[in-house]
Coordinates of C-alpha atoms in Angstrom, one line a residue:
M245 CA -12.1 17.1 -8.1
K246 CA -10.1 13.9 -8.7
H247 CA -13.1 11.7 -8.6
L248 CA -16.2 11.1 -10.8
R249 CA -19.5 10.0 -9.3
A250 CA -22.1 8.0 -11.1
S251 CA -23.8 10.8 -13.0
A252 CA -20.5 12.4 -14.1
A253 CA -19.2 9.0 -15.1
A254 CA -22.2 8.4 -17.3
A255 CA -22.0 11.8 -19.0
L256 CA -18.3 11.5 -19.7
C257 CA -18.2 7.8 -20.6
A258 CA -17.4 8.3 -24.2
A259 CA -14.5 10.7 -23.4
L260 CA -13.1 8.3 -20.8
Q261 CA -13.1 5.4 -23.2
G262 CA -11.2 7.6 -25.7
W263 CA -8.1 7.2 -23.5
G264 CA -8.4 4.5 -20.9
Q265 CA -10.2 1.9 -23.0
T266 CA -7.6 2.1 -25.8
L267 CA -5.0 0.9 -23.4
P268 CA -5.1 -2.7 -22.1
Y269 CA -3.5 -1.6 -18.8
A270 CA -4.9 1.9 -18.0
V271 CA -3.5 3.1 -14.7
V272 CA -6.2 4.9 -12.8
D273 CA -5.3 7.9 -10.6
T274 CA -4.8 7.5 -6.8
G275 CA -7.5 10.1 -6.0
Q276 CA -5.1 12.1 -3.8
D277 CA -6.0 15.8 -4.2
R278 CA -4.1 17.6 -1.4
C279 CA -0.4 18.6 -1.2
F280 CA 1.9 18.1 1.7
S281 CA 5.3 19.0 3.0
E282 CA 7.1 16.8 5.5
E283 CA 5.0 18.2 8.3
R284 CA 1.8 19.8 7.1
E285 CA -0.7 20.3 4.3
I286 CA 0.4 23.0 1.9
A287 CA -0.9 25.0 -1.0
Y288 CA 0.0 23.5 -4.4
P289 CA 3.6 24.4 -5.0
R290 CA 4.7 26.2 -8.1
P291 CA 7.5 25.2 -10.5
G292 CA 10.9 25.6 -8.8
E293 CA 9.4 25.5 -5.3
A294 CA 10.1 22.7 -2.8
F295 CA 7.7 19.7 -3.0
Y296 CA 6.5 20.6 -6.5
G297 CA 5.3 17.8 -8.7
Q298 CA 3.8 15.5 -6.0
D299 CA 0.8 13.2 -6.6
A300 CA -2.1 15.7 -6.2
Q301 CA -0.6 18.1 -8.7
I302 CA -0.7 15.5 -11.5
L303 CA -4.2 14.4 -12.5
G304 CA -4.4 11.1 -14.3
L305 CA -7.4 9.1 -15.2
A306 CA -9.9 10.1 -12.4
P307 CA -11.6 7.0 -11.0
A308 CA -14.9 6.4 -12.8
Y309 CA -17.2 3.5 -12.0
R310 CA -20.7 2.4 -13.2
D311 CA -23.0 0.4 -10.9
N312 CA -24.6 -2.1 -13.2
G313 CA -27.5 -2.7 -10.8
D314 CA -26.9 -6.5 -10.7
G315 CA -24.4 -6.8 -7.9
T316 CA -21.5 -5.8 -10.2
V317 CA -19.5 -2.6 -10.8
T318 CA -17.6 -1.7 -14.0
D319 CA -14.5 0.3 -14.0
L320 CA -14.9 2.6 -17.1
H321 CA -11.1 2.9 -17.6
T322 CA -9.8 -0.6 -17.0
G323 CA -12.7 -2.5 -18.4
L324 CA -12.7 -4.7 -15.3
M325 CA -16.1 -5.8 -13.9
W326 CA -16.0 -6.2 -10.1
Q327 CA -18.1 -7.9 -7.5
K328 CA -19.8 -4.9 -5.7
T329 CA -20.2 -6.5 -2.3
P330 CA -18.3 -9.6 -1.3
D331 CA -19.0 -11.7 1.7
L332 CA -18.2 -9.3 4.5
K333 CA -19.2 -11.6 7.3
N334 CA -17.0 -14.6 6.5
K335 CA -13.3 -14.4 5.5
A336 CA -11.7 -17.2 3.4
T337 CA -8.5 -19.1 3.3
F338 CA -6.5 -18.7 0.1
A339 CA -7.6 -22.1 -1.1
Q340 CA -11.3 -21.2 -0.5
A341 CA -10.8 -17.9 -2.3
V342 CA -9.5 -19.7 -5.4
A343 CA -12.3 -22.3 -5.3
G344 CA -14.9 -19.7 -4.8
A345 CA -14.0 -18.0 -8.1
R346 CA -14.8 -21.2 -10.0
A347 CA -18.1 -21.5 -8.3
C348 CA -19.2 -17.8 -8.6
R349 CA -22.2 -17.2 -10.9
L350 CA -22.8 -13.5 -10.0
A351 CA -25.0 -11.6 -12.5
G352 CA -25.2 -14.8 -14.7
H353 CA -21.4 -14.8 -15.5
D354 CA -19.3 -17.9 -15.0
D355 CA -15.8 -16.4 -15.8
W356 CA -15.1 -14.8 -12.4
R357 CA -11.6 -15.0 -11.1
L358 CA -9.5 -14.0 -8.1
P359 CA -7.9 -10.7 -9.1
S360 CA -4.1 -10.4 -9.6
I361 CA -2.4 -8.0 -7.3
K362 CA -2.2 -5.4 -10.1
E363 CA -6.0 -5.7 -10.8
L364 CA -6.8 -5.5 -7.1
Y365 CA -4.5 -2.5 -6.5
S366 CA -6.3 -0.6 -9.3
L367 CA -9.1 0.0 -6.8
I368 CA -7.0 1.7 -4.1
D369 CA -7.8 5.3 -3.3
F370 CA -5.1 7.2 -1.4
R371 CA -7.5 9.7 0.2
G372 CA -8.0 7.0 2.8
Y373 CA -6.6 6.6 6.3
S374 CA -7.3 4.5 9.4
A375 CA -7.4 6.0 12.8
R376 CA -8.6 4.8 16.3
T377 CA -12.2 4.1 15.3
A378 CA -14.1 3.4 12.2
A379 CA -15.9 6.7 12.5
Q380 CA -12.6 8.5 12.5
S381 CA -11.3 6.5 9.5
K382 CA -11.8 6.5 5.8
P383 CA -11.3 3.3 3.7
Y384 CA -8.9 3.2 0.8
V385 CA -11.7 2.3 -1.6
D386 CA -14.7 4.1 -2.9
T387 CA -17.6 2.9 -0.7
V388 CA -20.2 4.6 -2.9
F389 CA -19.6 1.8 -5.4
F390 CA -18.0 -1.0 -3.3
G391 CA -19.0 -2.7 -0.1
F392 CA -16.5 -2.5 2.7
A393 CA -16.1 -3.6 6.3
W394 CA -13.5 -2.9 8.9
G395 CA -12.0 -5.6 11.0
D396 CA -14.5 -7.0 13.5
E397 CA -13.1 -5.9 16.9
A398 CA -15.9 -7.8 18.7
K399 CA -14.3 -11.0 17.4
G400 CA -10.8 -9.9 18.5
E401 CA -9.7 -8.5 15.1
R402 CA -8.0 -5.2 14.7
L403 CA -9.8 -2.4 13.0
I404 CA -7.3 -2.6 10.1
D405 CA -8.0 -6.3 9.4
A406 CA -9.5 -5.6 6.1
Q407 CA -7.1 -7.5 3.9
Y408 CA -8.1 -8.9 0.5
W409 CA -6.5 -11.9 -1.3
S410 CA -5.1 -11.6 -4.7
S411 CA -4.1 -14.5 -7.0
T412 CA -0.5 -13.4 -7.0
E413 CA 1.7 -15.8 -5.1
Y414 CA 5.1 -14.7 -4.0
V415 CA 8.0 -16.4 -5.9
G416 CA 10.0 -16.5 -2.7
T417 CA 9.0 -16.9 0.9
T418 CA 8.4 -14.5 3.8
M419 CA 8.9 -14.6 7.5
R420 CA 10.4 -18.0 8.4
G421 CA 10.1 -19.6 5.0
N422 CA 6.4 -19.3 4.7
P423 CA 4.7 -19.7 1.2
T424 CA 3.1 -16.3 0.7
V425 CA 0.4 -14.6 -1.3
F426 CA 0.1 -10.9 -2.0
G427 CA -2.9 -8.9 -0.9
V428 CA -4.2 -5.4 -0.5
N429 CA -5.3 -3.9 2.8
F430 CA -8.0 -1.4 2.0
A431 CA -8.0 -0.3 5.7
D432 CA -4.4 0.9 5.9
G433 CA -3.4 1.4 2.3
R434 CA -0.7 -1.2 1.7
I435 CA 0.3 -4.2 -0.3
K436 CA 1.8 -7.0 1.8
G437 CA 2.7 -10.7 1.3
Y438 CA 0.6 -12.8 3.6
P439 CA 1.7 -16.3 4.6
K440 CA -0.9 -18.9 3.7
V441 CA -0.3 -20.6 7.0
S442 CA 1.3 -19.4 10.2
P443 CA 1.6 -20.9 13.7
R444 CA -1.8 -19.3 14.3
G445 CA -3.4 -21.3 11.5
E446 CA -4.5 -20.6 8.0
M447 CA -4.7 -16.9 7.1
R448 CA -8.2 -15.7 6.3
Q449 CA -9.1 -12.6 4.3
F450 CA -11.8 -10.9 2.4
V451 CA -12.3 -11.8 -1.3
R452 CA -13.6 -9.7 -4.2
Y453 CA -13.9 -11.3 -7.6
V454 CA -13.3 -9.7 -11.0
R455 CA -13.9 -10.6 -14.6
G456 CA -13.0 -9.0 -18.0
N457 CA -9.9 -7.5 -19.7
P458 CA -7.5 -10.4 -19.3
K459 CA -4.6 -8.2 -20.4
Y460 CA -4.9 -5.9 -17.4
G461 CA -1.6 -5.8 -15.5
V462 CA 0.5 -7.2 -18.4
N463 CA 3.3 -4.9 -19.4
D464 CA 4.6 -4.3 -23.0
F465 CA 8.0 -2.7 -22.7
A466 CA 10.0 -1.1 -25.5
D467 CA 13.5 0.1 -25.0
N468 CA 13.7 3.4 -26.9
G469 CA 17.5 3.4 -27.0
D470 CA 17.8 6.9 -25.5
G471 CA 17.8 6.1 -21.8
T472 CA 14.0 5.6 -21.7
V473 CA 11.6 2.7 -21.8
T474 CA 8.0 2.9 -22.9
D475 CA 5.3 0.6 -21.6
R476 CA 2.9 0.4 -24.6
A477 CA 0.3 -1.2 -22.3
T478 CA 0.0 1.8 -19.9
G479 CA 1.2 4.6 -22.2
L480 CA 3.8 5.6 -19.7
T481 CA 7.5 6.3 -20.5
W482 CA 10.1 5.6 -17.9
Q483 CA 13.6 6.5 -17.0
K484 CA 15.6 3.3 -17.8
A485 CA 18.1 3.8 -15.0
D486 CA 17.2 4.8 -11.5
S487 CA 18.6 7.9 -9.7
G488 CA 21.9 6.1 -8.9
K489 CA 21.7 7.0 -5.3
P490 CA 19.0 7.1 -2.6
M491 CA 17.6 10.3 -1.3
S492 CA 14.8 11.8 0.9
W493 CA 11.3 12.4 -0.4
K494 CA 11.9 16.2 -0.8
E495 CA 15.1 15.5 -2.7
A496 CA 13.3 13.0 -4.9
L497 CA 10.7 15.5 -5.9
A498 CA 13.5 18.0 -6.7
Y499 CA 15.4 15.4 -8.7
A500 CA 12.4 14.7 -10.9
Q501 CA 11.7 18.4 -11.4
A502 CA 15.3 19.0 -12.6
L503 CA 15.6 15.9 -14.8
T504 CA 16.1 16.4 -18.5
L505 CA 16.4 13.1 -20.4
A506 CA 15.9 12.1 -24.1
G507 CA 15.2 15.7 -24.9
R508 CA 12.3 16.0 -22.5
S509 CA 12.0 17.9 -19.2
D510 CA 8.4 16.9 -18.2
W511 CA 9.5 14.1 -16.0
R512 CA 7.8 13.6 -12.7
L513 CA 7.9 11.4 -9.6
P514 CA 5.4 8.6 -10.3
N515 CA 2.4 8.2 -8.1
A516 CA 1.9 4.9 -6.2
K517 CA -0.2 3.2 -8.8
E518 CA 2.1 4.2 -11.7
L519 CA 5.1 2.9 -9.9
Q520 CA 3.4 -0.3 -8.9
S521 CA 2.6 -1.0 -12.6
L522 CA 6.4 -1.5 -13.0
V523 CA 6.7 -4.3 -10.5
D524 CA 7.4 -7.7 -12.0
Y525 CA 5.8 -10.2 -9.5
T526 CA 7.5 -13.1 -11.3
R527 CA 10.9 -11.9 -10.0
A528 CA 12.4 -11.4 -6.5
P529 CA 15.9 -11.4 -5.0
D530 CA 15.0 -14.4 -2.9
A531 CA 13.0 -16.3 -5.6
T532 CA 13.0 -20.0 -5.0
S533 CA 13.9 -20.6 -8.7
P534 CA 17.4 -19.2 -9.6
A535 CA 16.0 -18.2 -13.0
R536 CA 13.7 -15.7 -11.3
R537 CA 16.2 -14.1 -8.9
G538 CA 16.8 -10.4 -9.2
A539 CA 15.0 -7.1 -8.5
A540 CA 11.2 -7.3 -9.0
I541 CA 11.3 -5.3 -12.2
S542 CA 11.8 -6.3 -15.9
P543 CA 15.5 -6.8 -16.9
V544 CA 14.9 -4.1 -19.6
F545 CA 15.5 -1.6 -16.7
S546 CA 18.8 -1.1 -14.9
V547 CA 18.9 -1.0 -11.1
S548 CA 21.6 0.4 -8.8
S549 CA 20.7 -2.2 -6.2
T550 CA 18.9 -5.5 -6.4
E551 CA 17.4 -4.5 -3.0
A552 CA 16.2 -1.1 -4.1
W553 CA 13.1 0.6 -2.8
C554 CA 11.7 3.6 -4.8
W555 CA 9.8 6.6 -3.8
T556 CA 6.4 7.7 -5.2
G557 CA 4.9 11.2 -5.0
T558 CA 2.0 9.9 -2.9
T559 CA 1.7 10.8 0.7
H560 CA 0.5 8.0 3.0
L561 CA -2.2 9.6 5.3
E562 CA -2.4 6.9 7.9
N563 CA -3.7 8.2 11.3
R564 CA -4.5 11.4 9.3
T565 CA -0.8 12.4 9.3
C566 CA 1.3 13.5 6.4
G567 CA 4.9 12.8 7.4
F568 CA 5.2 9.4 5.5
A569 CA 5.3 8.8 1.8
V570 CA 4.6 5.6 -0.2
Y571 CA 7.4 3.5 -1.6
L572 CA 7.5 0.3 -3.7
C573 CA 9.8 -2.5 -2.8
F574 CA 11.7 -3.8 -5.9
G575 CA 13.9 -5.7 -3.4
Q576 CA 12.8 -7.6 -0.3
A577 CA 10.6 -5.8 2.2
M578 CA 12.7 -6.3 5.3
G579 CA 11.7 -6.1 9.0
Q580 CA 12.5 -7.5 12.4
M581 CA 10.5 -10.1 14.2
N582 CA 11.5 -10.9 17.7
G583 CA 14.9 -9.4 17.0
V584 CA 15.5 -11.4 13.8
K585 CA 15.9 -9.5 10.5
M586 CA 13.9 -11.2 7.7
N587 CA 11.9 -10.6 4.6
V588 CA 8.5 -9.9 6.2
H589 CA 6.4 -8.6 3.3
G590 CA 8.0 -9.8 0.0
A591 CA 9.6 -8.0 -3.0
G592 CA 6.7 -6.1 -4.6
A593 CA 5.2 -4.9 -1.3
Q594 CA 4.0 -1.3 -1.0
R595 CA 4.7 0.4 2.4
S596 CA 5.7 3.9 3.5
D597 CA 8.7 5.7 5.0
P598 CA 9.2 8.9 6.9
K599 CA 9.8 11.7 4.4
T600 CA 12.7 13.0 6.5
G601 CA 14.7 11.9 9.6
T602 CA 17.7 9.9 10.6
P603 CA 17.6 6.2 9.6
A604 CA 19.9 5.2 12.5
L605 CA 17.2 6.2 15.0
W606 CA 14.9 3.6 13.5
E607 CA 17.3 0.7 14.0
Q608 CA 14.6 -1.5 15.4
G609 CA 12.2 -0.7 12.6
N610 CA 8.6 0.6 12.6
G611 CA 5.3 -1.0 13.2
P612 CA 4.1 -4.4 14.2
Q613 CA 6.6 -6.3 11.9
G614 CA 9.5 -3.9 12.6
D615 CA 9.5 -2.7 9.0
E616 CA 13.0 -1.5 8.0
V617 CA 13.1 2.3 7.8
R618 CA 15.5 3.7 5.2
I619 CA 14.1 7.3 4.6
L620 CA 16.6 7.5 1.7
N621 CA 15.2 5.6 -1.3
Y622 CA 15.8 5.5 -5.0
V623 CA 13.9 7.4 -7.8
R624 CA 12.7 6.2 -11.2
C625 CA 10.9 9.0 -13.0
V626 CA 8.0 8.8 -15.4
R627 CA 6.3 11.0 -18.1
G628 CA 3.4 10.8 -20.4
G629 CA 0.1 8.9 -19.9
A630 CA -3.0 10.8 -19.2
A631 CA -1.3 13.2 -16.8
R632 CA -2.4 16.8 -16.6
L633 CA -1.0 19.4 -14.3
Q634 CA -3.3 20.8 -11.6
T635 CA -2.4 24.2 -10.3
S636 CA -4.8 24.3 -7.3
G637 CA -6.8 22.0 -5.1
P638 CA -9.3 22.0 -2.3
A639 CA -9.1 24.6 0.5
L640 CA -6.6 23.7 3.2
D641 CA -8.4 22.1 6.2
G642 CA -5.5 22.2 8.6
T643 CA -6.3 18.8 10.2
Y644 CA -3.4 16.7 9.0
A645 CA -0.7 16.2 11.7
A646 CA 3.0 16.1 10.9
G647 CA 3.5 12.4 11.8
R648 CA 6.9 11.6 13.1
S649 CA 10.4 11.5 11.7
R650 CA 11.8 9.5 14.6
P651 CA 10.5 6.7 16.9
F652 CA 8.9 7.5 20.2
G653 CA 10.3 6.7 23.6
G654 CA 13.4 4.6 24.0
A655 CA 14.1 4.2 20.3
G656 CA 14.0 8.0 19.7
A657 CA 16.4 8.5 22.6
G658 CA 18.8 6.0 21.2
G659 CA 18.0 3.2 23.6
P660 CA 16.4 -0.1 22.7
P661 CA 12.7 0.2 22.0
G662 CA 10.3 -1.5 24.4
F663 CA 6.9 -3.1 23.6
V664 CA 5.0 0.2 23.5
D665 CA 7.8 2.0 21.6
R666 CA 7.7 -0.7 18.9
L667 CA 4.0 -1.0 18.4
D668 CA 2.8 2.6 19.1
Q669 CA 2.1 4.0 15.6
D670 CA 0.2 7.2 16.5
G671 CA 2.5 8.6 19.2
D672 CA 0.1 8.4 22.2
N673 CA 2.6 6.3 24.2
K674 CA 0.2 3.3 24.5
V675 CA -0.9 0.4 22.3
S676 CA -4.5 0.0 21.1
R677 CA -6.1 -3.2 19.8
K678 CA -5.6 -1.9 16.3
E679 CA -1.8 -1.5 16.9
F680 CA -1.4 -4.8 18.8
D681 CA 0.2 -7.6 16.7
G682 CA 0.1 -10.5 19.1
P683 CA -2.6 -13.3 19.1
R684 CA -5.9 -11.5 19.3
D685 CA -7.1 -13.3 22.4
R686 CA -3.9 -12.1 24.2
F687 CA -4.6 -8.4 24.2
A688 CA -6.9 -8.6 27.3
D689 CA -4.1 -10.4 29.2
F690 CA -1.8 -7.4 28.9
D691 CA -4.6 -4.7 29.3
A692 CA -4.7 -5.2 33.0
D693 CA -7.1 -2.3 33.8
G694 CA -9.4 -3.1 30.9
D695 CA -9.3 0.4 29.4
G696 CA -8.6 -0.8 25.8
F697 CA -4.9 0.2 25.8
I698 CA -1.6 -1.4 26.9
T699 CA 0.4 1.3 28.7
R700 CA 4.0 1.4 29.7
D701 CA 3.3 0.0 33.1
E702 CA 1.4 -2.9 31.6
E703 CA 3.8 -3.8 28.8
P704 CA 5.6 -7.1 28.9
K705 CA 9.3 -6.9 29.4
G706 CA 10.4 -8.5 26.2
P707 CA 9.4 -8.7 22.5
P708 CA 5.8 -8.3 21.5
P709 CA 3.8 -11.5 22.0
R710 CA 3.8 -13.4 18.8
S711 CA 3.7 -17.1 18.1
G712 CA 7.2 -18.3 17.5
A713 CA 8.7 -21.4 15.9
G714 CA 6.7 -24.4 16.8
G715 CA 3.9 -22.2 18.3
A716 CA 5.8 -21.1 21.4
E717 CA 4.6 -17.8 22.8
T718 CA 5.8 -15.3 25.4
E719 CA 4.7 -15.8 29.0
R720 CA 1.3 -14.4 29.9
P721 CA 1.3 -11.6 32.4
K722 CA -0.8 -11.9 35.6
R723 CA -3.9 -9.8 35.7
R724 CA -3.9 -7.0 38.3

């Protein structure tokens, strides 16, 4: 198994400390333990076979936590101590989250802080997925050790409104020039830049405080002079240059399997957490300060494009599908809002792309913010660390659907996407409260028959209802 429960963690604590605790920035495994093709779960591939070397086949530092019995949880690898259960009833603005850290005295400690985006992301578990209901979903965090709540749909929230603030502010702006802070959504498994304030008011999110190991998330790169760069903080060695051209996920895995560099042939496609460890959140192509402009990665690395996105070997299992894989944005995370292309999530965001398909069919983007779909992304391989090859995994359960390699409805047919085409993420040709991205109190206005979904005959004829510049909104439909 790729996870250690409390008893196993206690028994193996000394061994775990032998690797993880010797590194100031130990990268914990994603937890993913199943292998996938572009359309189904598969048995673990063998060397030379397609899809070999993906996340589940490479076991890193298996997540290991200790419940301290005082409202705190210690990560035995990272040395970080976490608040076990944050306030799950009341969300905070960013200013309140920062102030709350200074006031926190949990377990008698007075050095709690709002976690950086790298500290917060260390908790993500990629066996998670969100679906239609909480009962059908699984959070992207270990709920044995950490308190969690889905979005409160009774208050008009979406099920996936389980975002957590980090302390990492974006060095540029997103949307229409909004000051932005990165956060992790433990309901849908993504990093996104969240505007502090929008036309709807101040953004409010959950907050989980941390203390200990101030060096976590701080890289220590050394150029080896042979086309590789070692991060002495994580123990990982990286390909200095990227692949030079973008490619599909299947091609990315094959590229890593075939790579020989610096006399080594044990290169692999990094998992989501490994690749995120490379992101330099003090840099962005659209940084406000000219001195910080460039791809969100240390200048010790070379990039083929300042706006590059890079594949990981991690499959994104949203809606319990396997057709999308995780990528990290070293360039801006672009999308379309009301037909306007803009940086919607910030350089350093983590999203997911179809593993295969035709980019031109996704011209209008994917999801509520119209995320740009590239399908062909760059690759930067990694080796070393605590990685151990796994040759088999759990029995296939056959319940993971293929997902989609093209948009539904009008977009898939080459025509302009309508409201449902744009927001429907699970392919049922209607929009649920979870998928709806308009003001929360507006959903009922469009759901004319009150069945909890917006169907094609109920959809507005225009862009999805969002607050625009100056707070203007689309016209409300009449109830039938």
